[in-house]
Amino acid sequence: MMKAHTLLPAAIALALMTGVAQGAEPLALRLKPLAFLAGHCYKGTLAGGKDTDEHCFTPAYGGQVLRDVHTVHGPEHPDYVGETTYYWDPEARRIEYLYVENAGGIMRGTVEPGDDVIVFPATRYSVGIQSMTLRVRWTLQGDGYEAWSEVQDTHDKELWATMFRVRMAKSP
């Protein structure tokens, strides 16, 4: 028979892996600018009207990080899925993130929260040996936000083109 002191760590690990009580976790003080996202999903319809973009935000590890599972659903392709982990970097004294996705892409960057806006400054997104520079801005609007993503021109670094602009509404 296993003793209670050997079962407790396993039970805690299982609860963390399965998400038990994660919605109740408060975010760490340094992540408070992102607190409105925690425990909610936001969904929008992309240009063309066929694909939907959904982000679901969950606090994890005692509120020390905010996890964002991002899925693009569409009738003509398999789901595109990515996960962003937002965290406080004490050395840099700012919110940073790591993004990975099912096509092998990766992106690291910083978050600049402001009044009614969250800015993700220009950073590199890479898949294998290919990469591009992106910047993103989320403007808060009522029950959601507008996500505006731009890509930098590869020849003229002063030029930016809109990749997409979508209204993300809180899902019920």
mmCIF file of C-alpha atoms in Angstrom, residues 16-147:
data_model
loop_
_atom_site.group_PDB
_atom_site.id
_atom_site.type_symbol
_atom_site.label_atom_id
_atom_site.label_comp_id
_atom_site.label_asym_id
_atom_site.label_seq_id
_atom_site.Cartn_x
_atom_site.Cartn_y
_atom_site.Cartn_z
ATOM 1 C CA LEU A 16 -1.839 20.339 -13.138
ATOM 2 C CA MET A 17 -1.749 18.162 -16.253
ATOM 3 C CA THR A 18 -5.518 17.762 -16.443
ATOM 4 C CA GLY A 19 -6.284 21.393 -15.682
ATOM 5 C CA VAL A 20 -8.214 20.776 -12.464
ATOM 6 C CA ALA A 21 -8.921 24.084 -10.746
ATOM 7 C CA GLN A 22 -6.823 26.064 -13.238
ATOM 8 C CA GLY A 23 -9.671 28.451 -13.970
ATOM 9 C CA ALA A 24 -9.657 29.445 -10.304
ATOM 10 C CA GLU A 25 -5.965 30.364 -10.276
ATOM 11 C CA PRO A 26 -5.294 34.075 -10.020
ATOM 12 C CA LEU A 27 -2.534 35.476 -12.195
ATOM 13 C CA ALA A 28 0.675 36.678 -10.621
ATOM 14 C CA LEU A 29 0.754 40.424 -9.987
ATOM 15 C CA ARG A 30 3.171 41.083 -12.893
ATOM 16 C CA LEU A 31 0.752 39.414 -15.349
ATOM 17 C CA LYS A 32 -2.263 41.492 -14.230
ATOM 18 C CA PRO A 33 -2.385 43.463 -17.530
ATOM 19 C CA LEU A 34 -3.445 40.153 -19.140
ATOM 20 C CA ALA A 35 -5.888 39.147 -16.369
ATOM 21 C CA PHE A 36 -9.013 39.984 -18.412
ATOM 22 C CA LEU A 37 -8.062 37.122 -20.762
ATOM 23 C CA ALA A 38 -7.642 34.451 -18.063
ATOM 24 C CA GLY A 39 -10.302 31.775 -17.967
ATOM 25 C CA HIS A 40 -11.941 32.897 -21.214
ATOM 26 C CA CYS A 41 -12.003 32.009 -24.895
ATOM 27 C CA TYR A 42 -12.225 34.552 -27.706
ATOM 28 C CA LYS A 43 -13.318 33.721 -31.240
ATOM 29 C CA GLY A 44 -13.399 35.591 -34.535
ATOM 30 C CA THR A 45 -14.094 34.908 -38.190
ATOM 31 C CA LEU A 46 -11.180 35.500 -40.539
ATOM 32 C CA ALA A 47 -11.447 37.306 -43.891
ATOM 33 C CA GLY A 48 -13.352 35.208 -46.401
ATOM 34 C CA GLY A 49 -15.742 33.969 -43.717
ATOM 35 C CA LYS A 50 -14.751 30.280 -43.824
ATOM 36 C CA ASP A 51 -12.124 30.064 -41.094
ATOM 37 C CA THR A 52 -12.490 30.869 -37.414
ATOM 38 C CA ASP A 53 -9.704 31.849 -35.054
ATOM 39 C CA GLU A 54 -10.083 30.933 -31.381
ATOM 40 C CA HIS A 55 -7.838 31.707 -28.397
ATOM 41 C CA CYS A 56 -8.470 30.096 -24.984
ATOM 42 C CA PHE A 57 -6.516 31.516 -22.034
ATOM 43 C CA THR A 58 -5.789 29.558 -18.858
ATOM 44 C CA PRO A 59 -3.603 30.480 -15.876
ATOM 45 C CA ALA A 60 -1.089 27.754 -14.996
ATOM 46 C CA TYR A 61 1.598 26.958 -12.435
ATOM 47 C CA GLY A 62 -0.035 28.870 -9.628
ATOM 48 C CA GLY A 63 -0.748 31.858 -11.876
ATOM 49 C CA GLN A 64 2.919 32.329 -12.801
ATOM 50 C CA VAL A 65 2.097 31.887 -16.500
ATOM 51 C CA LEU A 66 -0.869 32.432 -18.793
ATOM 52 C CA ARG A 67 -1.372 29.751 -21.415
ATOM 53 C CA ASP A 68 -3.114 30.612 -24.724
ATOM 54 C CA VAL A 69 -4.200 27.700 -26.909
ATOM 55 C CA HIS A 70 -4.856 29.099 -30.375
ATOM 56 C CA THR A 71 -6.780 27.172 -33.056
ATOM 57 C CA VAL A 72 -7.733 28.125 -36.601
ATOM 58 C CA HIS A 73 -10.614 25.921 -37.784
ATOM 59 C CA GLY A 74 -11.606 25.719 -41.433
ATOM 60 C CA PRO A 75 -13.466 23.372 -43.777
ATOM 61 C CA GLU A 76 -10.652 23.141 -46.330
ATOM 62 C CA HIS A 77 -7.667 22.332 -44.086
ATOM 63 C CA PRO A 78 -6.649 20.544 -40.910
ATOM 64 C CA ASP A 79 -6.728 22.665 -37.778
ATOM 65 C CA TYR A 80 -3.788 24.970 -37.266
ATOM 66 C CA VAL A 81 -2.950 24.851 -33.544
ATOM 67 C CA GLY A 82 -0.457 26.855 -31.516
ATOM 68 C CA GLU A 83 0.245 27.555 -27.881
ATOM 69 C CA THR A 84 1.604 30.726 -26.333
ATOM 70 C CA THR A 85 2.976 30.860 -22.819
ATOM 71 C CA TYR A 86 3.107 34.354 -21.304
ATOM 72 C CA TYR A 87 5.384 34.867 -18.289
ATOM 73 C CA TRP A 88 7.167 37.585 -16.314
ATOM 74 C CA ASP A 89 10.925 37.775 -16.951
ATOM 75 C CA PRO A 90 12.354 39.194 -13.704
ATOM 76 C CA GLU A 91 15.741 40.003 -15.222
ATOM 77 C CA ALA A 92 14.300 41.943 -18.175
ATOM 78 C CA ARG A 93 11.437 43.245 -15.962
ATOM 79 C CA ARG A 94 8.747 42.666 -18.578
ATOM 80 C CA ILE A 95 6.133 40.200 -19.817
ATOM 81 C CA GLU A 96 7.503 37.868 -22.480
ATOM 82 C CA TYR A 97 6.094 34.941 -24.437
ATOM 83 C CA LEU A 98 7.043 31.752 -26.218
ATOM 84 C CA TYR A 99 4.858 30.563 -29.100
ATOM 85 C CA VAL A 100 5.035 27.099 -30.700
ATOM 86 C CA GLU A 101 2.679 25.565 -33.246
ATOM 87 C CA ASN A 102 1.821 22.298 -34.966
ATOM 88 C CA ALA A 103 3.566 23.187 -38.249
ATOM 89 C CA GLY A 104 6.881 23.500 -36.395
ATOM 90 C CA GLY A 105 6.874 27.280 -36.085
ATOM 91 C CA ILE A 106 8.302 29.116 -33.113
ATOM 92 C CA MET A 107 8.333 32.721 -31.972
ATOM 93 C CA ARG A 108 9.618 34.513 -28.872
ATOM 94 C CA GLY A 109 8.777 38.064 -28.009
ATOM 95 C CA THR A 110 7.727 40.712 -25.552
ATOM 96 C CA VAL A 111 4.403 42.183 -24.486
ATOM 97 C CA GLU A 112 3.794 45.901 -23.974
ATOM 98 C CA PRO A 113 0.463 46.415 -22.197
ATOM 99 C CA GLY A 114 -1.071 49.875 -22.363
ATOM 100 C CA ASP A 115 -4.420 51.561 -21.849
ATOM 101 C CA ASP A 116 -6.918 49.490 -23.873
ATOM 102 C CA VAL A 117 -4.144 47.952 -25.995
ATOM 103 C CA ILE A 118 -1.636 45.123 -25.882
ATOM 104 C CA VAL A 119 1.310 45.516 -28.249
ATOM 105 C CA PHE A 120 3.524 42.660 -29.376
ATOM 106 C CA PRO A 121 6.553 44.440 -30.901
ATOM 107 C CA ALA A 122 8.299 43.166 -34.012
ATOM 108 C CA THR A 123 9.837 39.710 -33.613
ATOM 109 C CA ARG A 124 10.905 36.767 -35.776
ATOM 110 C CA TYR A 125 8.609 33.831 -36.536
ATOM 111 C CA SER A 126 10.552 30.825 -37.840
ATOM 112 C CA VAL A 127 9.672 27.464 -39.372
ATOM 113 C CA GLY A 128 12.756 25.457 -40.238
ATOM 114 C CA ILE A 129 15.089 27.725 -42.223
ATOM 115 C CA GLN A 130 12.319 30.151 -43.258
ATOM 116 C CA SER A 131 11.397 33.155 -41.163
ATOM 117 C CA MET A 132 9.537 36.434 -41.227
ATOM 118 C CA THR A 133 9.188 39.427 -38.938
ATOM 119 C CA LEU A 134 5.753 40.028 -37.422
ATOM 120 C CA ARG A 135 4.176 42.600 -35.147
ATOM 121 C CA VAL A 136 0.751 42.398 -33.544
ATOM 122 C CA ARG A 137 -1.582 44.777 -31.731
ATOM 123 C CA TRP A 138 -4.672 43.832 -29.711
ATOM 124 C CA THR A 139 -7.044 46.755 -29.160
ATOM 125 C CA LEU A 140 -9.562 46.103 -26.385
ATOM 126 C CA GLN A 141 -13.200 46.502 -27.419
ATOM 127 C CA GLY A 142 -16.143 45.752 -25.120
ATOM 128 C CA ASP A 143 -16.362 41.978 -24.696
ATOM 129 C CA GLY A 144 -13.225 41.259 -26.720
ATOM 130 C CA TYR A 145 -10.464 42.774 -28.796
ATOM 131 C CA GLU A 146 -9.395 43.478 -32.351
ATOM 132 C CA ALA A 147 -6.263 41.564 -33.383
#
